[in-house]
């Protein structure tokens, strides 16, 4: 602050009074003072300006006054939620920088990809981690149905209708799958055509009694039905032990291949059917891991399985 010139003996009384009043006003006017920030933690400049009100003997933070006049956000915050992997990749590419990363939670029941766009700098500079894109892998209705009915007994008519309705989700096994799972389960793999034929055979014998169910030395299984006519006629139906389900797990996502074991229970001449999806959580986790790899390749960002340390 500039100091006023000293008074001289020849200053008129009126001028002296005005000068004294001006000095008093200037002495009581607020003054900008720089406060040191040493010891207050990282991320601060060496000094912070405050406005010192001499009249009221109090400090006024200038940043509060500046922030009140801000017309745009100081930093990007918020979480965008997308419904497909392609939208996740496109939105991340729109907002990423050289420090952004992608985290993944691969476990069922709530897998997710989380892109933290303002993640900590690779030079160890801290950032907020509040700007994110999240993809929660919306599950298809087809997969929900397969999971909901897994291991649940069905009457013969219901099971036949189920196979017919979900024929599009049945797949032929690859040579590698045949070699792996037939050896593992000691069962024969079915093709989609065989399963459709099975469903039609079961429809024919709805209401018929089971005469005999047996497992042959070759590993094949047969169920013999008998219709309750006077001349009782027995018919054998060949039952495969394994089939392959290929179903889109997530909206607009790649199909997941899940081996399933075909089972039945005979009681009192009646029969119920069910299937067992083999390690379906593992195959879904593998699909999420593959999608994490795709996202990493197409965004050129580092990927991690886990969760970021800062909250959203």
Tab-separated table of C-alpha atoms in Angstrom:
chain	number	residue	atom	x	y	z
A	1	UNK	CA	0.000	0.000	0.000
A	2	UNK	CA	1.380	3.408	-0.978
A	3	UNK	CA	2.085	5.738	1.912
A	4	UNK	CA	0.607	9.269	1.656
A	5	UNK	CA	2.944	12.223	1.535
A	6	UNK	CA	3.630	13.838	4.941
A	7	UNK	CA	1.633	16.922	5.875
A	8	UNK	CA	3.358	20.311	5.533
A	9	UNK	CA	2.822	23.328	7.733
A	10	UNK	CA	1.297	25.310	4.892
A	11	UNK	CA	-1.630	22.885	4.162
A	12	UNK	CA	-4.930	24.711	4.684
A	13	UNK	CA	-7.084	23.469	7.543
A	14	UNK	CA	-9.868	22.289	5.174
A	15	UNK	CA	-7.385	20.372	3.025
A	16	UNK	CA	-5.816	18.787	6.097
A	17	UNK	CA	-9.203	17.570	7.288
A	18	UNK	CA	-9.946	16.000	3.881
A	19	UNK	CA	-6.543	14.342	3.822
A	20	UNK	CA	-7.043	12.908	7.306
A	21	UNK	CA	-10.472	11.573	6.304
A	22	UNK	CA	-8.951	9.934	3.227
A	23	UNK	CA	-6.233	8.320	5.345
A	24	UNK	CA	-8.843	6.953	7.738
A	25	UNK	CA	-10.900	5.521	4.883
A	26	UNK	CA	-7.867	3.899	3.300
A	27	UNK	CA	-6.737	2.489	6.591
A	28	UNK	CA	-10.111	0.803	7.156
A	29	UNK	CA	-10.530	-0.491	3.551
A	30	UNK	CA	-10.158	-4.271	2.992
A	31	UNK	CA	-6.688	-5.400	1.974
A	32	UNK	CA	-5.585	-8.499	0.047
A	33	UNK	CA	-3.259	-10.618	2.180
A	34	UNK	CA	-1.450	-13.791	1.035
A	35	UNK	CA	-1.611	-16.560	3.658
A	36	UNK	CA	1.127	-19.270	3.560
A	37	UNK	CA	-0.150	-22.835	3.094
A	38	UNK	CA	2.921	-24.715	4.343
A	39	UNK	CA	1.904	-27.745	6.406
A	40	UNK	CA	-1.691	-27.809	5.133
A	41	UNK	CA	-1.201	-30.800	2.821
A	42	UNK	CA	-0.502	-31.414	-0.890
A	43	UNK	CA	-2.267	-29.857	-3.831
A	44	UNK	CA	-2.188	-26.237	-2.614
A	45	UNK	CA	-0.225	-23.260	-3.965
A	46	UNK	CA	2.455	-21.714	-1.684
A	47	UNK	CA	0.064	-18.962	-0.616
A	48	UNK	CA	-3.690	-18.412	-0.723
A	49	UNK	CA	-5.078	-14.864	-1.058
A	50	UNK	CA	-7.651	-13.658	1.435
A	51	UNK	CA	-9.320	-10.296	1.827
A	52	UNK	CA	-8.664	-8.790	5.270
A	53	UNK	CA	-11.412	-6.484	6.509
A	54	UNK	CA	-9.604	-4.067	8.848
A	55	UNK	CA	-12.815	-2.424	9.975
A	56	UNK	CA	-14.357	-5.703	11.203
A	57	UNK	CA	-11.018	-7.389	11.833
A	58	UNK	CA	-11.878	-10.538	9.866
A	59	UNK	CA	-10.583	-12.405	6.809
A	60	UNK	CA	-12.778	-13.055	3.763
A	61	UNK	CA	-11.831	-16.031	1.547
A	62	UNK	CA	-11.487	-14.832	-2.025
A	63	UNK	CA	-12.055	-18.336	-3.442
A	64	UNK	CA	-15.564	-18.401	-2.032
A	65	UNK	CA	-16.302	-15.153	-3.826
A	66	UNK	CA	-14.734	-16.445	-7.031
A	67	UNK	CA	-16.618	-19.769	-6.896
A	68	UNK	CA	-19.900	-17.909	-6.431
A	69	UNK	CA	-19.315	-16.252	-9.795
A	70	UNK	CA	-18.321	-19.493	-11.632
A	71	UNK	CA	-20.526	-20.257	-14.663
A	72	UNK	CA	-19.151	-23.721	-15.535
A	73	UNK	CA	-18.175	-26.690	-13.296
A	74	UNK	CA	-14.669	-26.582	-11.898
A	75	UNK	CA	-14.077	-30.249	-12.886
A	76	UNK	CA	-15.926	-33.101	-14.558
A	77	UNK	CA	-17.915	-35.292	-12.175
A	78	UNK	CA	-20.703	-37.866	-12.404
A	79	UNK	CA	-21.259	-41.417	-13.643
A	80	UNK	CA	-22.616	-42.205	-17.096
A	81	UNK	CA	-24.379	-45.585	-17.376
A	82	UNK	CA	-24.472	-47.361	-20.732
A	83	UNK	CA	-26.343	-50.471	-21.884
A	84	UNK	CA	-23.917	-52.044	-24.365
A	85	UNK	CA	-20.207	-52.734	-24.582
A	86	UNK	CA	-19.905	-50.723	-27.803
A	87	UNK	CA	-21.458	-47.656	-26.124
A	88	UNK	CA	-19.057	-48.071	-23.197
A	89	UNK	CA	-16.068	-48.092	-25.547
A	90	UNK	CA	-17.301	-45.112	-27.581
A	91	UNK	CA	-18.051	-42.951	-24.536
A	92	UNK	CA	-14.740	-43.770	-22.863
A	93	UNK	CA	-12.890	-42.842	-26.044
A	94	UNK	CA	-14.773	-39.527	-26.092
A	95	UNK	CA	-13.689	-38.478	-22.581
A	96	UNK	CA	-10.493	-40.396	-21.727
A	97	UNK	CA	-7.038	-38.914	-21.212
A	98	UNK	CA	-3.594	-40.460	-20.740
A	99	UNK	CA	-4.294	-41.285	-17.076
A	100	UNK	CA	-7.731	-42.954	-17.443
A	101	UNK	CA	-8.117	-46.653	-16.486
A	102	UNK	CA	-10.771	-49.397	-16.635
A	103	UNK	CA	-11.713	-51.643	-13.704
A	104	UNK	CA	-13.843	-54.794	-13.936
A	105	UNK	CA	-15.928	-56.809	-11.523
A	106	UNK	CA	-16.202	-60.150	-13.280
A	107	UNK	CA	-18.148	-62.178	-10.710
A	108	UNK	CA	-21.842	-62.982	-10.987
A	109	UNK	CA	-24.461	-61.679	-10.099
A	110	UNK	CA	-23.470	-58.052	-10.770
A	111	UNK	CA	-20.530	-57.902	-13.195
A	112	UNK	CA	-19.518	-54.446	-14.396
A	113	UNK	CA	-16.893	-52.447	-16.264
A	114	UNK	CA	-15.976	-49.132	-14.615
A	115	UNK	CA	-13.923	-46.542	-16.464
A	116	UNK	CA	-12.409	-43.933	-14.133
A	117	UNK	CA	-11.679	-41.104	-16.541
A	118	UNK	CA	-9.913	-38.814	-14.043
A	119	UNK	CA	-7.827	-41.488	-12.310
A	120	UNK	CA	-4.581	-40.659	-10.487
A	121	UNK	CA	-1.753	-39.606	-12.760
A	122	UNK	CA	0.963	-42.077	-13.671
A	123	UNK	CA	3.427	-39.547	-12.198
A	124	UNK	CA	1.634	-40.093	-8.830
A	125	UNK	CA	-0.242	-36.823	-8.975
A	126	UNK	CA	-3.593	-37.259	-7.168
A	127	UNK	CA	-6.871	-36.727	-8.984
A	128	UNK	CA	-10.490	-36.879	-7.928
A	129	UNK	CA	-11.710	-40.081	-9.617
A	130	UNK	CA	-15.254	-38.729	-9.817
A	131	UNK	CA	-15.852	-38.872	-13.582
A	132	UNK	CA	-16.828	-42.373	-14.676
A	133	UNK	CA	-18.513	-44.558	-17.272
A	134	UNK	CA	-20.166	-47.789	-16.060
A	135	UNK	CA	-21.410	-50.804	-18.021
A	136	UNK	CA	-23.321	-53.303	-15.870
A	137	UNK	CA	-23.823	-56.091	-18.436
A	138	UNK	CA	-27.640	-56.151	-18.749
A	139	UNK	CA	-28.623	-59.836	-18.812
A	140	UNK	CA	-30.753	-61.135	-21.681
A	141	UNK	CA	-34.143	-62.736	-21.038
A	142	UNK	CA	-32.880	-65.935	-22.663
A	143	UNK	CA	-30.040	-66.344	-20.179
A	144	UNK	CA	-32.343	-65.489	-17.261
A	145	UNK	CA	-34.652	-68.319	-18.323
A	146	UNK	CA	-31.847	-70.884	-18.549
A	147	UNK	CA	-30.561	-69.890	-15.113
A	148	UNK	CA	-33.998	-69.766	-13.455
A	149	UNK	CA	-34.933	-73.276	-14.661
A	150	UNK	CA	-31.515	-74.794	-13.990
A	151	UNK	CA	-31.911	-78.048	-11.953
A	152	UNK	CA	-35.673	-77.567	-11.641
A	153	UNK	CA	-37.791	-80.678	-12.415
A	154	UNK	CA	-40.290	-80.347	-15.275
A	155	UNK	CA	-43.150	-82.548	-16.326
A	156	UNK	CA	-42.616	-84.275	-19.640
A	157	UNK	CA	-44.951	-81.991	-21.608
A	158	UNK	CA	-43.334	-78.869	-20.107
A	159	UNK	CA	-39.830	-80.108	-20.836
A	160	UNK	CA	-40.691	-80.977	-24.445
A	161	UNK	CA	-42.184	-77.501	-24.924
A	162	UNK	CA	-39.102	-75.923	-23.335
A	163	UNK	CA	-36.730	-77.638	-25.779
A	164	UNK	CA	-38.896	-76.581	-28.727
A	165	UNK	CA	-39.096	-72.978	-27.570
A	166	UNK	CA	-35.352	-72.653	-26.980
A	167	UNK	CA	-34.153	-74.558	-30.038
A	168	UNK	CA	-32.360	-71.438	-31.331
A	169	UNK	CA	-30.123	-71.497	-28.239
A	170	UNK	CA	-28.915	-75.064	-28.788
A	171	UNK	CA	-25.532	-75.493	-30.474
A	172	UNK	CA	-23.469	-78.286	-31.967
A	173	UNK	CA	-20.379	-79.049	-29.876
A	174	UNK	CA	-16.944	-78.466	-31.314
A	175	UNK	CA	-14.484	-81.326	-31.605
A	176	UNK	CA	-12.614	-79.972	-28.599
A	177	UNK	CA	-15.785	-79.764	-26.521
A	178	UNK	CA	-16.727	-83.326	-27.456
A	179	UNK	CA	-13.311	-84.615	-26.455
A	180	UNK	CA	-13.282	-82.693	-23.164
A	181	UNK	CA	-16.802	-83.159	-21.841
A	182	UNK	CA	-17.618	-86.667	-23.079
A	183	UNK	CA	-14.483	-87.858	-21.305
A	184	UNK	CA	-15.382	-85.841	-18.196
A	185	UNK	CA	-19.013	-86.924	-17.874
A	186	UNK	CA	-18.845	-90.332	-19.573
A	187	UNK	CA	-21.890	-89.269	-21.560
A	188	UNK	CA	-22.733	-88.752	-25.220
A	189	UNK	CA	-23.042	-85.228	-26.629
A	190	UNK	CA	-26.284	-84.392	-28.435
A	191	UNK	CA	-26.597	-82.248	-31.533
A	192	UNK	CA	-29.400	-79.639	-31.733
A	193	UNK	CA	-31.236	-81.880	-34.206
A	194	UNK	CA	-31.165	-84.795	-31.769
A	195	UNK	CA	-32.582	-82.621	-29.006
A	196	UNK	CA	-35.411	-81.437	-31.245
A	197	UNK	CA	-36.141	-85.056	-32.174
A	198	UNK	CA	-36.100	-85.908	-28.479
A	199	UNK	CA	-38.605	-83.169	-27.680
A	200	UNK	CA	-40.971	-84.492	-30.367
A	201	UNK	CA	-40.591	-88.058	-29.112
A	202	UNK	CA	-41.404	-86.920	-25.603
A	203	UNK	CA	-44.497	-85.130	-26.878
A	204	UNK	CA	-45.704	-88.404	-28.372
A	205	UNK	CA	-45.378	-90.188	-25.044
A	206	UNK	CA	-46.983	-87.538	-22.863
A	207	UNK	CA	-49.244	-89.478	-20.502
A	208	UNK	CA	-47.540	-92.805	-21.198
A	209	UNK	CA	-45.928	-94.760	-18.402
A	210	UNK	CA	-42.229	-95.559	-18.186
A	211	UNK	CA	-41.670	-99.278	-18.516
A	212	UNK	CA	-37.897	-99.301	-18.184
A	213	UNK	CA	-34.967	-96.875	-17.963
A	214	UNK	CA	-31.495	-98.269	-18.426
A	215	UNK	CA	-27.913	-97.298	-19.101
A	216	UNK	CA	-26.101	-99.429	-21.651
A	217	UNK	CA	-22.482	-100.524	-21.461
A	218	UNK	CA	-21.674	-98.055	-24.204
A	219	UNK	CA	-22.738	-95.213	-21.901
A	220	UNK	CA	-25.973	-94.615	-23.815
A	221	UNK	CA	-29.218	-94.335	-21.930
A	222	UNK	CA	-32.690	-95.347	-23.032
A	223	UNK	CA	-36.142	-94.867	-21.639
A	224	UNK	CA	-38.850	-97.334	-22.659
A	225	UNK	CA	-42.432	-96.129	-22.624
A	226	UNK	CA	-45.578	-98.186	-22.757
A	227	UNK	CA	-48.979	-96.946	-23.821
A	228	UNK	CA	-51.848	-98.276	-21.782
A	229	UNK	CA	-53.745	-100.013	-24.578
A	230	UNK	CA	-54.875	-103.576	-24.417
A	231	UNK	CA	-51.993	-104.693	-26.580
A	232	UNK	CA	-49.446	-102.460	-24.652
A	233	UNK	CA	-46.704	-101.387	-27.060
A	234	UNK	CA	-43.246	-100.414	-25.780
A	235	UNK	CA	-41.110	-97.751	-27.475
A	236	UNK	CA	-37.512	-96.873	-26.651
A	237	UNK	CA	-36.218	-93.330	-26.721
A	238	UNK	CA	-32.481	-92.667	-26.878
A	239	UNK	CA	-31.475	-90.060	-24.281
A	240	UNK	CA	-28.208	-88.103	-24.801
A	241	UNK	CA	-26.335	-87.114	-21.666
A	242	UNK	CA	-24.900	-83.691	-22.593
A	243	UNK	CA	-25.869	-80.818	-24.841
A	244	UNK	CA	-24.424	-77.382	-25.565
A	245	UNK	CA	-26.237	-74.125	-24.836
A	246	UNK	CA	-25.113	-71.065	-26.812
A	247	UNK	CA	-26.978	-68.010	-25.592
A	248	UNK	CA	-26.274	-64.263	-25.711
A	249	UNK	CA	-25.610	-63.511	-22.065
A	250	UNK	CA	-25.703	-59.713	-22.276
A	251	UNK	CA	-27.569	-57.289	-24.532
A	252	UNK	CA	-25.864	-57.076	-27.936
A	253	UNK	CA	-23.015	-59.176	-26.557
A	254	UNK	CA	-21.284	-62.290	-27.828
A	255	UNK	CA	-22.919	-65.676	-27.054
A	256	UNK	CA	-21.767	-67.714	-24.077
A	257	UNK	CA	-21.346	-71.460	-24.565
A	258	UNK	CA	-22.379	-73.497	-21.535
A	259	UNK	CA	-22.353	-77.327	-21.382
A	260	UNK	CA	-25.507	-78.809	-19.846
A	261	UNK	CA	-26.218	-82.311	-18.527
A	262	UNK	CA	-29.592	-83.828	-19.332
A	263	UNK	CA	-31.220	-85.665	-16.423
A	264	UNK	CA	-34.460	-87.445	-15.570
A	265	UNK	CA	-36.075	-89.135	-12.577
A	266	UNK	CA	-38.426	-92.104	-12.790
A	267	UNK	CA	-40.956	-92.683	-10.027
A	268	UNK	CA	-44.092	-94.812	-9.984
A	269	UNK	CA	-44.185	-95.148	-13.749
A	270	UNK	CA	-43.926	-91.386	-14.189
A	271	UNK	CA	-40.889	-89.357	-15.256
A	272	UNK	CA	-39.636	-85.817	-14.658
A	273	UNK	CA	-36.877	-84.043	-16.561
A	274	UNK	CA	-34.298	-81.386	-15.724
A	275	UNK	CA	-30.942	-80.087	-16.914
A	276	UNK	CA	-27.808	-78.969	-15.064
A	277	UNK	CA	-25.747	-76.096	-16.466
A	278	UNK	CA	-22.099	-76.960	-15.897
A	279	UNK	CA	-20.182	-74.157	-14.111
A	280	UNK	CA	-22.263	-71.442	-15.755
A	281	UNK	CA	-20.857	-68.736	-13.438
A	282	UNK	CA	-17.364	-69.590	-14.697
A	283	UNK	CA	-18.372	-69.184	-18.355
A	284	UNK	CA	-20.037	-65.850	-17.621
A	285	UNK	CA	-16.925	-64.653	-15.791
A	286	UNK	CA	-14.853	-65.690	-18.803
A	287	UNK	CA	-17.170	-63.657	-21.074
A	288	UNK	CA	-16.759	-60.573	-18.856
A	289	UNK	CA	-12.973	-61.012	-18.854
A	290	UNK	CA	-13.005	-61.260	-22.641
A	291	UNK	CA	-15.111	-58.086	-22.877
A	292	UNK	CA	-12.663	-56.348	-20.526
A	293	UNK	CA	-9.891	-57.287	-22.940
A	294	UNK	CA	-11.885	-55.944	-25.881
A	295	UNK	CA	-12.533	-52.660	-24.051
A	296	UNK	CA	-8.852	-52.331	-23.183
A	297	UNK	CA	-7.770	-52.956	-26.783
A	298	UNK	CA	-10.266	-50.524	-28.318
A	299	UNK	CA	-9.690	-47.721	-25.795
A	300	UNK	CA	-5.928	-48.344	-25.410
A	301	UNK	CA	-6.308	-47.995	-21.636
A	302	UNK	CA	-4.877	-50.193	-18.853
A	303	UNK	CA	-7.365	-52.663	-17.367
A	304	UNK	CA	-7.652	-54.184	-13.899
A	305	UNK	CA	-9.953	-56.671	-12.164
A	306	UNK	CA	-11.113	-55.011	-8.968
A	307	UNK	CA	-12.483	-51.645	-7.871
A	308	UNK	CA	-11.016	-48.119	-7.693
A	309	UNK	CA	-9.965	-46.893	-4.255
A	310	UNK	CA	-12.022	-43.704	-4.372
A	311	UNK	CA	-15.820	-43.688	-4.168
A	312	UNK	CA	-17.893	-42.480	-7.103
